[in-house]
Coordinates of N, CA and C in Angstrom, one line a residue:
X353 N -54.0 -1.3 -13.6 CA -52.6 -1.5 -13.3 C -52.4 -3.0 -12.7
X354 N -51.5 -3.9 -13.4 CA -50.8 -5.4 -12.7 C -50.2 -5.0 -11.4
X355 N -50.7 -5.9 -10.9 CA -49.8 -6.4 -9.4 C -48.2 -6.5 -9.9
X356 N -47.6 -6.7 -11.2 CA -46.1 -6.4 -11.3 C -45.7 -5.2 -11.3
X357 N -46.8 -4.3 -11.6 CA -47.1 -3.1 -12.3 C -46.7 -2.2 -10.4
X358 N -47.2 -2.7 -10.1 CA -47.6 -2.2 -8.7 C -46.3 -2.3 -7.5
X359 N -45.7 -3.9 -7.7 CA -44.6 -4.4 -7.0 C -43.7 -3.3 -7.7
X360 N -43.4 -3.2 -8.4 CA -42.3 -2.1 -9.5 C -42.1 -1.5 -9.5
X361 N -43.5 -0.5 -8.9 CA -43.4 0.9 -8.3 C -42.7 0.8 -6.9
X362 N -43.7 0.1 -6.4 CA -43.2 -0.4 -4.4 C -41.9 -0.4 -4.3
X363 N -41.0 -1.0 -5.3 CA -39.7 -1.9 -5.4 C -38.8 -0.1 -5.4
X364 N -39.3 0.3 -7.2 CA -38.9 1.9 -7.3 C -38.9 3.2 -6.0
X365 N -39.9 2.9 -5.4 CA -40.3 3.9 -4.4 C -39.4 3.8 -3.4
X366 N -39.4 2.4 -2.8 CA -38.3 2.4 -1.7 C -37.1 2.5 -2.0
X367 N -36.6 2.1 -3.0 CA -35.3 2.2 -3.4 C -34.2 3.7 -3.5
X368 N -35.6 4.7 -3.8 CA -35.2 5.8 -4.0 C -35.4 6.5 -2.3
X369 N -36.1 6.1 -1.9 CA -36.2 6.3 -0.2 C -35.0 5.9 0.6
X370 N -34.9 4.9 0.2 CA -33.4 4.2 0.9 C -31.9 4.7 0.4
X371 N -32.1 5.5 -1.4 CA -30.9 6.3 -1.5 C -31.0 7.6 -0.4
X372 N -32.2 7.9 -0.3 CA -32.1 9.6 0.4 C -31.9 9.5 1.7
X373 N -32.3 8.2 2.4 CA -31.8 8.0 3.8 C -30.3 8.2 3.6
X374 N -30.3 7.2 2.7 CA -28.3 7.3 2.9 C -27.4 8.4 2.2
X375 N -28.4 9.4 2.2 CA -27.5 10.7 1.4 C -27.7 11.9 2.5
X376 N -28.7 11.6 3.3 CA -29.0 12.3 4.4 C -28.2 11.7 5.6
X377 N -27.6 10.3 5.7 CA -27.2 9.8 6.8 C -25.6 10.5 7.0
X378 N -25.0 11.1 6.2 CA -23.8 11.6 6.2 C -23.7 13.1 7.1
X379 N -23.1 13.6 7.5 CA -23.0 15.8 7.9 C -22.0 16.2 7.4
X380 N -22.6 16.7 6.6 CA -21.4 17.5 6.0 C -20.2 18.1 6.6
X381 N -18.8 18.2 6.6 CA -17.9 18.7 8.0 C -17.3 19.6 6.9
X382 N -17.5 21.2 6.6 CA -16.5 21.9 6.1 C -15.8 22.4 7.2
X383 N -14.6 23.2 6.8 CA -13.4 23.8 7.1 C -13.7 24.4 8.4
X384 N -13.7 24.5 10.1 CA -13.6 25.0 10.8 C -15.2 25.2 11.3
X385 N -15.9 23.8 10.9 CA -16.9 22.9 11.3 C -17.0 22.0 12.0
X386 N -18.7 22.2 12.8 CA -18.4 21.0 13.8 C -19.8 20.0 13.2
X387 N -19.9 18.6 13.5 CA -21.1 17.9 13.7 C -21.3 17.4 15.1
X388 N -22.4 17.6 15.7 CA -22.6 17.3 17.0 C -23.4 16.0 17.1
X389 N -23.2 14.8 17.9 CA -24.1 14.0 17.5 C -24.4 13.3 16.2
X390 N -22.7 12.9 15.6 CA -22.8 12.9 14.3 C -23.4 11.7 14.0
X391 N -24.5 11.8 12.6 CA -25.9 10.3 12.6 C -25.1 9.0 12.8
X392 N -25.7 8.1 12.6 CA -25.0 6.4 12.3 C -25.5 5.8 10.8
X393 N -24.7 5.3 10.6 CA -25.0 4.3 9.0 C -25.4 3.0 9.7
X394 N -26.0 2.4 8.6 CA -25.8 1.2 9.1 C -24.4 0.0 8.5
X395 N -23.5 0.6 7.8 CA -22.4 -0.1 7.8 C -21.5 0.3 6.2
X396 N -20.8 -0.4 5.4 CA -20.1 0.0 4.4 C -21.3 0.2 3.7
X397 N -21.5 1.0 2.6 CA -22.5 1.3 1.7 C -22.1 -0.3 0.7
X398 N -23.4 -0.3 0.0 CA -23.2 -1.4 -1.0 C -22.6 -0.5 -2.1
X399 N -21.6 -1.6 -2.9 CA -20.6 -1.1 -3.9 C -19.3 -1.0 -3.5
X400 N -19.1 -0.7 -2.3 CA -17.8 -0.1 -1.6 C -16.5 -1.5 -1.9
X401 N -15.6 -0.6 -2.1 CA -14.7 -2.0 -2.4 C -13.6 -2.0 -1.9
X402 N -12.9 -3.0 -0.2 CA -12.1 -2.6 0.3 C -10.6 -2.2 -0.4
X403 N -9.7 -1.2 -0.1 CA -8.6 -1.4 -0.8 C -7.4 -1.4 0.4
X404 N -7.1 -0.9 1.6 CA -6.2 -1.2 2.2 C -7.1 -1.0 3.7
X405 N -6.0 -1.5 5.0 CA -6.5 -2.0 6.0 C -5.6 -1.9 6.9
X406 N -5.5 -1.2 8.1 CA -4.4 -1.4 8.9 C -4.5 -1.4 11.1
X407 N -4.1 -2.3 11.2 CA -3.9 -2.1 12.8 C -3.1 -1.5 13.6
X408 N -2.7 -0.4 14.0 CA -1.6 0.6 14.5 C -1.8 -0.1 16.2
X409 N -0.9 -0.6 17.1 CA -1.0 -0.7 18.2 C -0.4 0.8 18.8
X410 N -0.6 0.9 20.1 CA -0.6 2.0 21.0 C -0.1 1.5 22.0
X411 N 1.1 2.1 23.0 CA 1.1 1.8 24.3 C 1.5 3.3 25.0
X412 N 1.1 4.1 25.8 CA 1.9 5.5 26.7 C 1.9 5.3 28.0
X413 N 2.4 5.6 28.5 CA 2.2 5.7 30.5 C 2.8 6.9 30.4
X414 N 2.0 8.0 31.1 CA 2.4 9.1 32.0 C 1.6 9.4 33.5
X415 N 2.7 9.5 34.3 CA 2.0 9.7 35.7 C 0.7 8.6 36.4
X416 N 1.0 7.2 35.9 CA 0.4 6.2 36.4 C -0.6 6.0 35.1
X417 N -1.2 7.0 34.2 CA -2.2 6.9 33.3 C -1.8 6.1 32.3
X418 N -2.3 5.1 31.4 CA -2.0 3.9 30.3 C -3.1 3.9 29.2
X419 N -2.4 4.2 28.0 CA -3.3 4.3 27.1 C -2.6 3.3 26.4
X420 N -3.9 2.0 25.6 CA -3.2 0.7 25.8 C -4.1 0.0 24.2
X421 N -3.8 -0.2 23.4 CA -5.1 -0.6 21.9 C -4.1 -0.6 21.1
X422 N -5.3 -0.2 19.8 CA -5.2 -0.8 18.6 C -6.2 0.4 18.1
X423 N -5.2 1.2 17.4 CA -6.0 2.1 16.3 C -6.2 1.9 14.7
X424 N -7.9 1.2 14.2 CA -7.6 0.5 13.0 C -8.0 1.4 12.1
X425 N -7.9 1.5 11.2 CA -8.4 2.3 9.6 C -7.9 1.1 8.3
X426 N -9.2 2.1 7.5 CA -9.3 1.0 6.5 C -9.9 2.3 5.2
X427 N -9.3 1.9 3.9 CA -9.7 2.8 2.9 C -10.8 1.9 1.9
X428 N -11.8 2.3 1.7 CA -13.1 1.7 0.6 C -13.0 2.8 -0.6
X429 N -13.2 2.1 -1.7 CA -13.4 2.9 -3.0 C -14.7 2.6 -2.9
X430 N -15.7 3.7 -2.9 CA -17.0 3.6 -3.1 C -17.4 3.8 -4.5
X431 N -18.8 3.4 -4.6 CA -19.7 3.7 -6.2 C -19.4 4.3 -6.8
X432 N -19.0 5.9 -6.2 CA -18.6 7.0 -7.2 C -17.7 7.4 -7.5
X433 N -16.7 6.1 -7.1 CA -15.9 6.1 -7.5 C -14.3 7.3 -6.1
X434 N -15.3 7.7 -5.4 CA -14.3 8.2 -4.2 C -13.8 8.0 -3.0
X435 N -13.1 8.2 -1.8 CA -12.8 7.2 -1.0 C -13.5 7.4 0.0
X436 N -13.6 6.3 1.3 CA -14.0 6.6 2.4 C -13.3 6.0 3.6
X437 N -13.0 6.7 4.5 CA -12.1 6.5 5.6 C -12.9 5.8 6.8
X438 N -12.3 4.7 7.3 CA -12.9 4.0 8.3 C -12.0 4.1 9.8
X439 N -12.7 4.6 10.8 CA -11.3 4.4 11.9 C -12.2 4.3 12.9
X440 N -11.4 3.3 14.3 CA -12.0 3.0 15.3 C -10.9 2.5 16.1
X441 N -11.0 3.4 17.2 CA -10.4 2.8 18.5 C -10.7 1.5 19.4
X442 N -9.9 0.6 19.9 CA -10.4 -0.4 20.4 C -9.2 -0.4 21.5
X443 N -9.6 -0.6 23.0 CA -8.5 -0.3 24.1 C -8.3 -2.4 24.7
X444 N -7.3 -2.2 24.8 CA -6.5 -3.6 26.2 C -7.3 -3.8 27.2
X445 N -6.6 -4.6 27.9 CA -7.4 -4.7 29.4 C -6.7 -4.0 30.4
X446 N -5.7 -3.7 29.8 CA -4.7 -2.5 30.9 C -4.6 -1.0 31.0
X447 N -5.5 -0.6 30.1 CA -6.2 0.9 29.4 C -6.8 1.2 30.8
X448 N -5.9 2.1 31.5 CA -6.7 3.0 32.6 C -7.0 4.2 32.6
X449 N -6.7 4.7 31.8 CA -7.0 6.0 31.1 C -7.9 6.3 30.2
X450 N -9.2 6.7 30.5 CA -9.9 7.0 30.0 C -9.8 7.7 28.5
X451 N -10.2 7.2 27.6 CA -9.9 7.7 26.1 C -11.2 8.7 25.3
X452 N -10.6 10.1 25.5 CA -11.8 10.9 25.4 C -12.0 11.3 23.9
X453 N -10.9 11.2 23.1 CA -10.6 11.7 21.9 C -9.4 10.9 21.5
X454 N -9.9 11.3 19.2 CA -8.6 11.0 19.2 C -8.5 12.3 17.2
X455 N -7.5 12.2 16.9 CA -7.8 13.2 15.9 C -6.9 12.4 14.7
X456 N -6.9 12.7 13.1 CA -6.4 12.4 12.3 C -6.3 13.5 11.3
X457 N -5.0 13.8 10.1 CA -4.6 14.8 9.4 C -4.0 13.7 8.7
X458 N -4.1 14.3 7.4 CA -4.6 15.6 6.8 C -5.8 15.2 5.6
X459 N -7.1 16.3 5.5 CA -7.7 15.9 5.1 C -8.0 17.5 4.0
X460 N -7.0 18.1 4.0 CA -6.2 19.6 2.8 C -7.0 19.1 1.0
X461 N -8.0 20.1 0.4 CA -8.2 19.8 -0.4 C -9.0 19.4 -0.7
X462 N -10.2 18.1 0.4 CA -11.1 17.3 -0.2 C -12.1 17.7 0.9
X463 N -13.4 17.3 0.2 CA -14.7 17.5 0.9 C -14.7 16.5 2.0
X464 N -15.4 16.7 2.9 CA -15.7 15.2 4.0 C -16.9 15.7 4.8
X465 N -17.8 14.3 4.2 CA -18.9 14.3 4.8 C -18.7 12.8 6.4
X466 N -19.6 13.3 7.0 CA -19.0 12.4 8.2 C -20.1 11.4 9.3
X467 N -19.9 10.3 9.5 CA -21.1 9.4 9.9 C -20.2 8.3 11.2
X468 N -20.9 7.7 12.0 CA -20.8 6.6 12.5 C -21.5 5.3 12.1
X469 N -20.4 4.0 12.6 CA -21.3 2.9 12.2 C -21.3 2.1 13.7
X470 N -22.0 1.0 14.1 CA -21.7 0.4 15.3 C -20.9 -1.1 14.3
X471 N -21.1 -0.8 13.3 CA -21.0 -2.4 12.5 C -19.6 -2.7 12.1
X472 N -19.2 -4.4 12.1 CA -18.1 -4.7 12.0 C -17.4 -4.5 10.6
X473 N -17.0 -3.5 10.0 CA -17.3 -3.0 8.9 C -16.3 -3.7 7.5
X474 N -15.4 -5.0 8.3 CA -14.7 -5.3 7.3 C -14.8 -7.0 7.9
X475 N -16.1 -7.4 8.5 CA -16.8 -9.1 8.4 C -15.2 -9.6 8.4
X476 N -14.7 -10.0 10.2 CA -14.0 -10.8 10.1 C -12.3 -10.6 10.7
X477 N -11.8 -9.1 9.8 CA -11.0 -8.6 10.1 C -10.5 -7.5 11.6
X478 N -9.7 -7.1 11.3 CA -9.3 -6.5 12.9 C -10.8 -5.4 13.2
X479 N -11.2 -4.8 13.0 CA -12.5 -4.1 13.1 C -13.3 -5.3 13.9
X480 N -14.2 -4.2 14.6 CA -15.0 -4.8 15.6 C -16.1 -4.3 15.6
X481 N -17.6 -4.9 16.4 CA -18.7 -4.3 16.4 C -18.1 -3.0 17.5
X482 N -19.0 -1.9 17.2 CA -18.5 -0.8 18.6 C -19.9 -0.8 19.2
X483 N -19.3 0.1 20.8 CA -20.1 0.4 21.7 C -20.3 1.8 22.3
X484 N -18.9 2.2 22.1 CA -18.7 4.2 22.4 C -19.1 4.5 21.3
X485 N -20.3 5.7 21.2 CA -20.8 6.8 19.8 C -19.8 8.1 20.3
X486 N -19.0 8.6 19.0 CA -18.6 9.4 19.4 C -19.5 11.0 19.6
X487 N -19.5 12.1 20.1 CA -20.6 12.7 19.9 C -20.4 14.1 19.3
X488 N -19.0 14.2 19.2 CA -18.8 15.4 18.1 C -17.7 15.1 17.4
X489 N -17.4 15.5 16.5 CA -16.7 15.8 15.0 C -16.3 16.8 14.8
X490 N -15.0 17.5 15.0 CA -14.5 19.0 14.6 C -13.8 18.5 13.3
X491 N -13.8 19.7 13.0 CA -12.5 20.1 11.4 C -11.7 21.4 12.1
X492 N -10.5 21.4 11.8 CA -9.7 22.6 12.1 C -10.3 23.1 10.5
X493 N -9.7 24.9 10.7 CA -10.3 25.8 10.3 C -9.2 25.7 8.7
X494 N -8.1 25.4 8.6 CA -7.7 24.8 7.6 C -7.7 23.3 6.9
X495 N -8.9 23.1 7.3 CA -9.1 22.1 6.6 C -8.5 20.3 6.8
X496 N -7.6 20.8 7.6 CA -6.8 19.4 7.8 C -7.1 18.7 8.8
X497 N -7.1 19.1 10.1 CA -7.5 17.7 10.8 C -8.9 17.7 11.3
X498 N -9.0 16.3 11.6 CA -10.3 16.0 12.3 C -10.1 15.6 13.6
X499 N -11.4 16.0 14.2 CA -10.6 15.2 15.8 C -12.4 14.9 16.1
X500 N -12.0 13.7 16.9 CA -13.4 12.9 17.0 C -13.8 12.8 19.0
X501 N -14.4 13.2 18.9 CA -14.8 13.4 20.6 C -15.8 12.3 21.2
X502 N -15.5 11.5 22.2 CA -16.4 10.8 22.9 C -16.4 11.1 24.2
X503 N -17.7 11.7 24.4 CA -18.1 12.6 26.0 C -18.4 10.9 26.9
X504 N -19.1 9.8 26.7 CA -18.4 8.7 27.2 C -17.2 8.0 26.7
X505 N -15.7 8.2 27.5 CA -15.1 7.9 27.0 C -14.9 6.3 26.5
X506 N -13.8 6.2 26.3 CA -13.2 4.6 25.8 C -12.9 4.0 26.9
X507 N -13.1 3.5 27.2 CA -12.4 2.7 29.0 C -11.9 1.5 28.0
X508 N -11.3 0.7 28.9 CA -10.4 -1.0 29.3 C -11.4 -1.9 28.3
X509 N -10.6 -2.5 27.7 CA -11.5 -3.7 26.9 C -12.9 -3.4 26.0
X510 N -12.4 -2.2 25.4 CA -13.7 -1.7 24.8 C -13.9 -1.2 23.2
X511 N -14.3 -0.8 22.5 CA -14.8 0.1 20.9 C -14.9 1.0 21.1
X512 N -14.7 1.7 20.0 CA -15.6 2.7 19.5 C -16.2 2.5 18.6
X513 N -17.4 3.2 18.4 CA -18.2 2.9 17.0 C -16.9 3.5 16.2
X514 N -17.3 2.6 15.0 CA -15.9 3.3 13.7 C -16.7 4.2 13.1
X515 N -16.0 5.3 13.0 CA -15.9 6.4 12.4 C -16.0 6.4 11.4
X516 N -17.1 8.0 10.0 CA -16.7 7.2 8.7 C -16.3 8.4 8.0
X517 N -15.7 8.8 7.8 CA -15.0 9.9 6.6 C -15.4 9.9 5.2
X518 N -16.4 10.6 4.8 CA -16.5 10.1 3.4 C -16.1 11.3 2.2
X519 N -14.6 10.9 1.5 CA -14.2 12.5 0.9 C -14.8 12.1 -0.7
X520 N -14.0 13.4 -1.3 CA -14.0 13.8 -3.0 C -12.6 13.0 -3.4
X521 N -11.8 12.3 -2.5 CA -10.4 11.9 -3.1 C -10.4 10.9 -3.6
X522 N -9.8 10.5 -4.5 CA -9.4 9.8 -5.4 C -8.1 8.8 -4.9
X523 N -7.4 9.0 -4.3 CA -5.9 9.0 -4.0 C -5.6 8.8 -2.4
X524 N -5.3 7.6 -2.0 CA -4.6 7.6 -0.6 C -3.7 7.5 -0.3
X525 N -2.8 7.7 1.0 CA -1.7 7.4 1.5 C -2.0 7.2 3.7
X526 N -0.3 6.3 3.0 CA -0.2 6.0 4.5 C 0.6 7.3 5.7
X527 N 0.8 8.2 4.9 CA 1.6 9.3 5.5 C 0.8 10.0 6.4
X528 N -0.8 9.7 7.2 CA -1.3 10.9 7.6 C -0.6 10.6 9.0
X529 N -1.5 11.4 10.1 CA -0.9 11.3 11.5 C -1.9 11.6 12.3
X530 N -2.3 10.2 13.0 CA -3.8 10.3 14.2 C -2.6 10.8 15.4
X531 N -3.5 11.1 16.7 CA -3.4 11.0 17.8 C -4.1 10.8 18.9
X532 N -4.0 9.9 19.4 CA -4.9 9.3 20.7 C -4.8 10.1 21.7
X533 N -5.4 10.2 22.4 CA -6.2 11.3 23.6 C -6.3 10.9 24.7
X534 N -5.8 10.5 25.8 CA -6.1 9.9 27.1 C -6.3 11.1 27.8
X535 N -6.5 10.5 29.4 CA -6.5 11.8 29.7 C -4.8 12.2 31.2
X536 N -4.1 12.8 30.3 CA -2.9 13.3 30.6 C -2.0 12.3 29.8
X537 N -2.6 11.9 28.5 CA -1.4 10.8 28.1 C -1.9 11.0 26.6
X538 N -0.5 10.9 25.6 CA -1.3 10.5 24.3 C 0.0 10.2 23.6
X539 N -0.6 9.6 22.2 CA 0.5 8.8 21.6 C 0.1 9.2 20.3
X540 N 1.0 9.3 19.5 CA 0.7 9.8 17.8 C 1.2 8.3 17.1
X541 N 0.5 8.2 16.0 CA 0.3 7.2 15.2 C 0.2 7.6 13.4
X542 N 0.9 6.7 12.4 CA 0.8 6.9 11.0 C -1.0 6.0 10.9
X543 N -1.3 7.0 9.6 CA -2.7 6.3 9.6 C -3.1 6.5 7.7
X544 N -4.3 5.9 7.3 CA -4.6 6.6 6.0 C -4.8 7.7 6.2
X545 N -4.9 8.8 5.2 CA -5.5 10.0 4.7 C -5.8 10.0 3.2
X546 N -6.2 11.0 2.4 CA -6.3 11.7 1.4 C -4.6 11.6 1.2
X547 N -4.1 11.4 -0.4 CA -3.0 11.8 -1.0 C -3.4 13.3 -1.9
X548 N -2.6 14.2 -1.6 CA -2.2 15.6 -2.0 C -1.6 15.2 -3.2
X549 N -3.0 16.0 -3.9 CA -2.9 15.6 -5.4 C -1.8 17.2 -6.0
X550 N -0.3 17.1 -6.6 CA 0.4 18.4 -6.7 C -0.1 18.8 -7.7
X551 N 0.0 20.2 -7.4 CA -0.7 21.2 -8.4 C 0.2 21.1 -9.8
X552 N -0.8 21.1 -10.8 CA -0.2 21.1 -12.0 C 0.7 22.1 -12.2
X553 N 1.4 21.9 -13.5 CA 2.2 22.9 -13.8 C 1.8 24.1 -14.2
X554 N 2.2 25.6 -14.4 CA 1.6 26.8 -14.8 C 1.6 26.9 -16.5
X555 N 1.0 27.1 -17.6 CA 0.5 27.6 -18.2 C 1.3 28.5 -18.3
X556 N 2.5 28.6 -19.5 CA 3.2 29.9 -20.0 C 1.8 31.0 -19.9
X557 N 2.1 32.1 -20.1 CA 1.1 33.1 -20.5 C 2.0 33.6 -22.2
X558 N 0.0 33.7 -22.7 CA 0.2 34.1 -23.9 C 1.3 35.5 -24.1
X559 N 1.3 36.1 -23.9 CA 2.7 37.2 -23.6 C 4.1 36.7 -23.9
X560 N 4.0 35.9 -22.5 CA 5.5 35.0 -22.1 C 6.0 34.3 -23.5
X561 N 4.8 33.7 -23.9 CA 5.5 33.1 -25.5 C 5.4 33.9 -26.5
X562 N 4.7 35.0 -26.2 CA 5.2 36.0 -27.9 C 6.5 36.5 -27.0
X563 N 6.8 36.7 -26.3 CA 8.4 37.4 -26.0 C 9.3 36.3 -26.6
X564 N 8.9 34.9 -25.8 CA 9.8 34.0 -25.9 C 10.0 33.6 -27.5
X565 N 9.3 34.0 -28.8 CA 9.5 33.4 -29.8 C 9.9 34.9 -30.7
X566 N 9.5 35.7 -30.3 CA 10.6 37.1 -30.9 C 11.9 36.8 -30.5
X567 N 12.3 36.3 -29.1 CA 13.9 36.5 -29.0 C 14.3 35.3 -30.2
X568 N 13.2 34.2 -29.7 CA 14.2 33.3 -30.5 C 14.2 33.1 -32.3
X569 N 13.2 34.3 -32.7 CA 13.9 34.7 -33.5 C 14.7 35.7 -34.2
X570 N 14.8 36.4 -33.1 CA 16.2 37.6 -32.7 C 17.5 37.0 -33.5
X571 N 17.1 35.7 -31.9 CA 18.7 34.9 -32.0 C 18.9 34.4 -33.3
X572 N 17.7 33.9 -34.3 CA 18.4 33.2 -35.9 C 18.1 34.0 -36.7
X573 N 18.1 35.9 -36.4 CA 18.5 36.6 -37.6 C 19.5 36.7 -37.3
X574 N 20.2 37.1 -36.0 CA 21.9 37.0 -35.8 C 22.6 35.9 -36.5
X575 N 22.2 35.1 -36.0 CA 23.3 33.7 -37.1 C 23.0 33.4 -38.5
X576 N 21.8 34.2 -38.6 CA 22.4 34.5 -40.5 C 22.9 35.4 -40.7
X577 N 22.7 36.7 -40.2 CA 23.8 37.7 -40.4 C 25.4 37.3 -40.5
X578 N 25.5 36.8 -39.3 CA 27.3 36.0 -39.0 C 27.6 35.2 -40.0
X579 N 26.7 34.2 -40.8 CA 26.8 33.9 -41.6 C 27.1 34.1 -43.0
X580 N 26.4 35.7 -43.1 CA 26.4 36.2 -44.5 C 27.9 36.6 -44.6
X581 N 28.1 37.5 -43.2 CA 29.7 38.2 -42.7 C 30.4 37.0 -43.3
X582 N 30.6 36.0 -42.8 CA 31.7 35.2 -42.9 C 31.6 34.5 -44.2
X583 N 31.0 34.4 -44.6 CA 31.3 34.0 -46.4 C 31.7 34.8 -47.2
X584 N 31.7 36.1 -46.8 CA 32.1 37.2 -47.9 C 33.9 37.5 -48.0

């Protein structure tokens, strides 16, 4: 065997090690599932190709408490062609309220496997490196929302690692709806989701169209009959 012969394999070997790391780096979140401790990536997958981007600001005060940032998400079309949801909380300097959670809907219909990253995941843009890991991940039991827990919360001038949602959808929109989580305070915000692909149309049943083409030709032996009538 050549030493290219050899480098080739090396090159092969790892390569396929480094897909399984990153097929393992994800947890699976079905329907009325939790991930505890959900892993970390090390950042967008290669291939990923950004397609929209947004910074939602936040301000609440109740009973002295201030929940005070910038809730960013961002949609990637990945290799296979499916999307992946990016979000991460980042607080003010006037954030006194400890930010323990925050949750996003609707995610109705599509798979979602789920990861953290600490990395700045869009080089440049409103995204930031993080510092809070969050350490659990629920799914409500229908399927739609997520809610992301950090047992250290978000304090004043701070990140979160960004969060990574990675579904079966094809299809986004701006219509979903996060909400931030202080503690005695919260604020709801428009965010990406999954677009709710509508159900096709139904499929006469074979039946339905043998009824439906007897009547209609019920109806044009009548108008030749009326026909014959009236010529005579």
């Amino acid at each position: 065997m050549t030493l290219r012969q050899l480098l080739g394999g090396a090159v092969a070997a790892s390569s396929i090690l480094l897909l399984a790391a990153n097929a393992q780096a994800q947890a699976p979140l079905a329907p009325g599932g939790a991930a505890v401790a959900p892993p970390t990536i090390a950042g967008v997958p290669a291939g990923s190709v950004l397609q929209a981007q947004q910074s939602s600001p936040f301000f609440a005060i109740n009973g002295g408490q201030t929940i005070s940032g910038n809730l960013l998400s961002a949609v990637f079309a990945n290799s296979g062609g499916t999307l992946d949801f990016y979000y991460q909380v980042t607080t003010n300097a006037d954030n006194n309220s400890n930010i323990g959670a925050f949750s996003i809907t609707s995610f109705v219909g599509s798979t979602t496997d789920v990861a953290q990253t600490i990395a700045d995941v869009d080089s440049g843009g409103p995204f930031t490196t993080g510092t809070v890991l969050s350490t659990l991940i629920t799914r409500e039991s229908t399927g739609e929302g997520l809610t992301f827990v950090f047992q250290n919360s978000i304090g004043a001038s701070t990140s979160s690692y960004t969060q990574v949602v990675n579904t079966s959808a094809t299809n986004f929109t701006l219509g979903g709806q996060a909400a931030i989580l202080g503690s005695g305070v919260a604020q709801s915000l428009s965010t990406f989701v999954i677009a709710a692909v509508p159900p096709s149309p139904q499929a006469p049943e074979p039946n339905s169209l043998a009824l439906a083409a007897t009547g209609l030709i019920g109806a044009m032996g009548m108008v030749g009959i009326r026909r014959r009538r009236s010529s005579k």
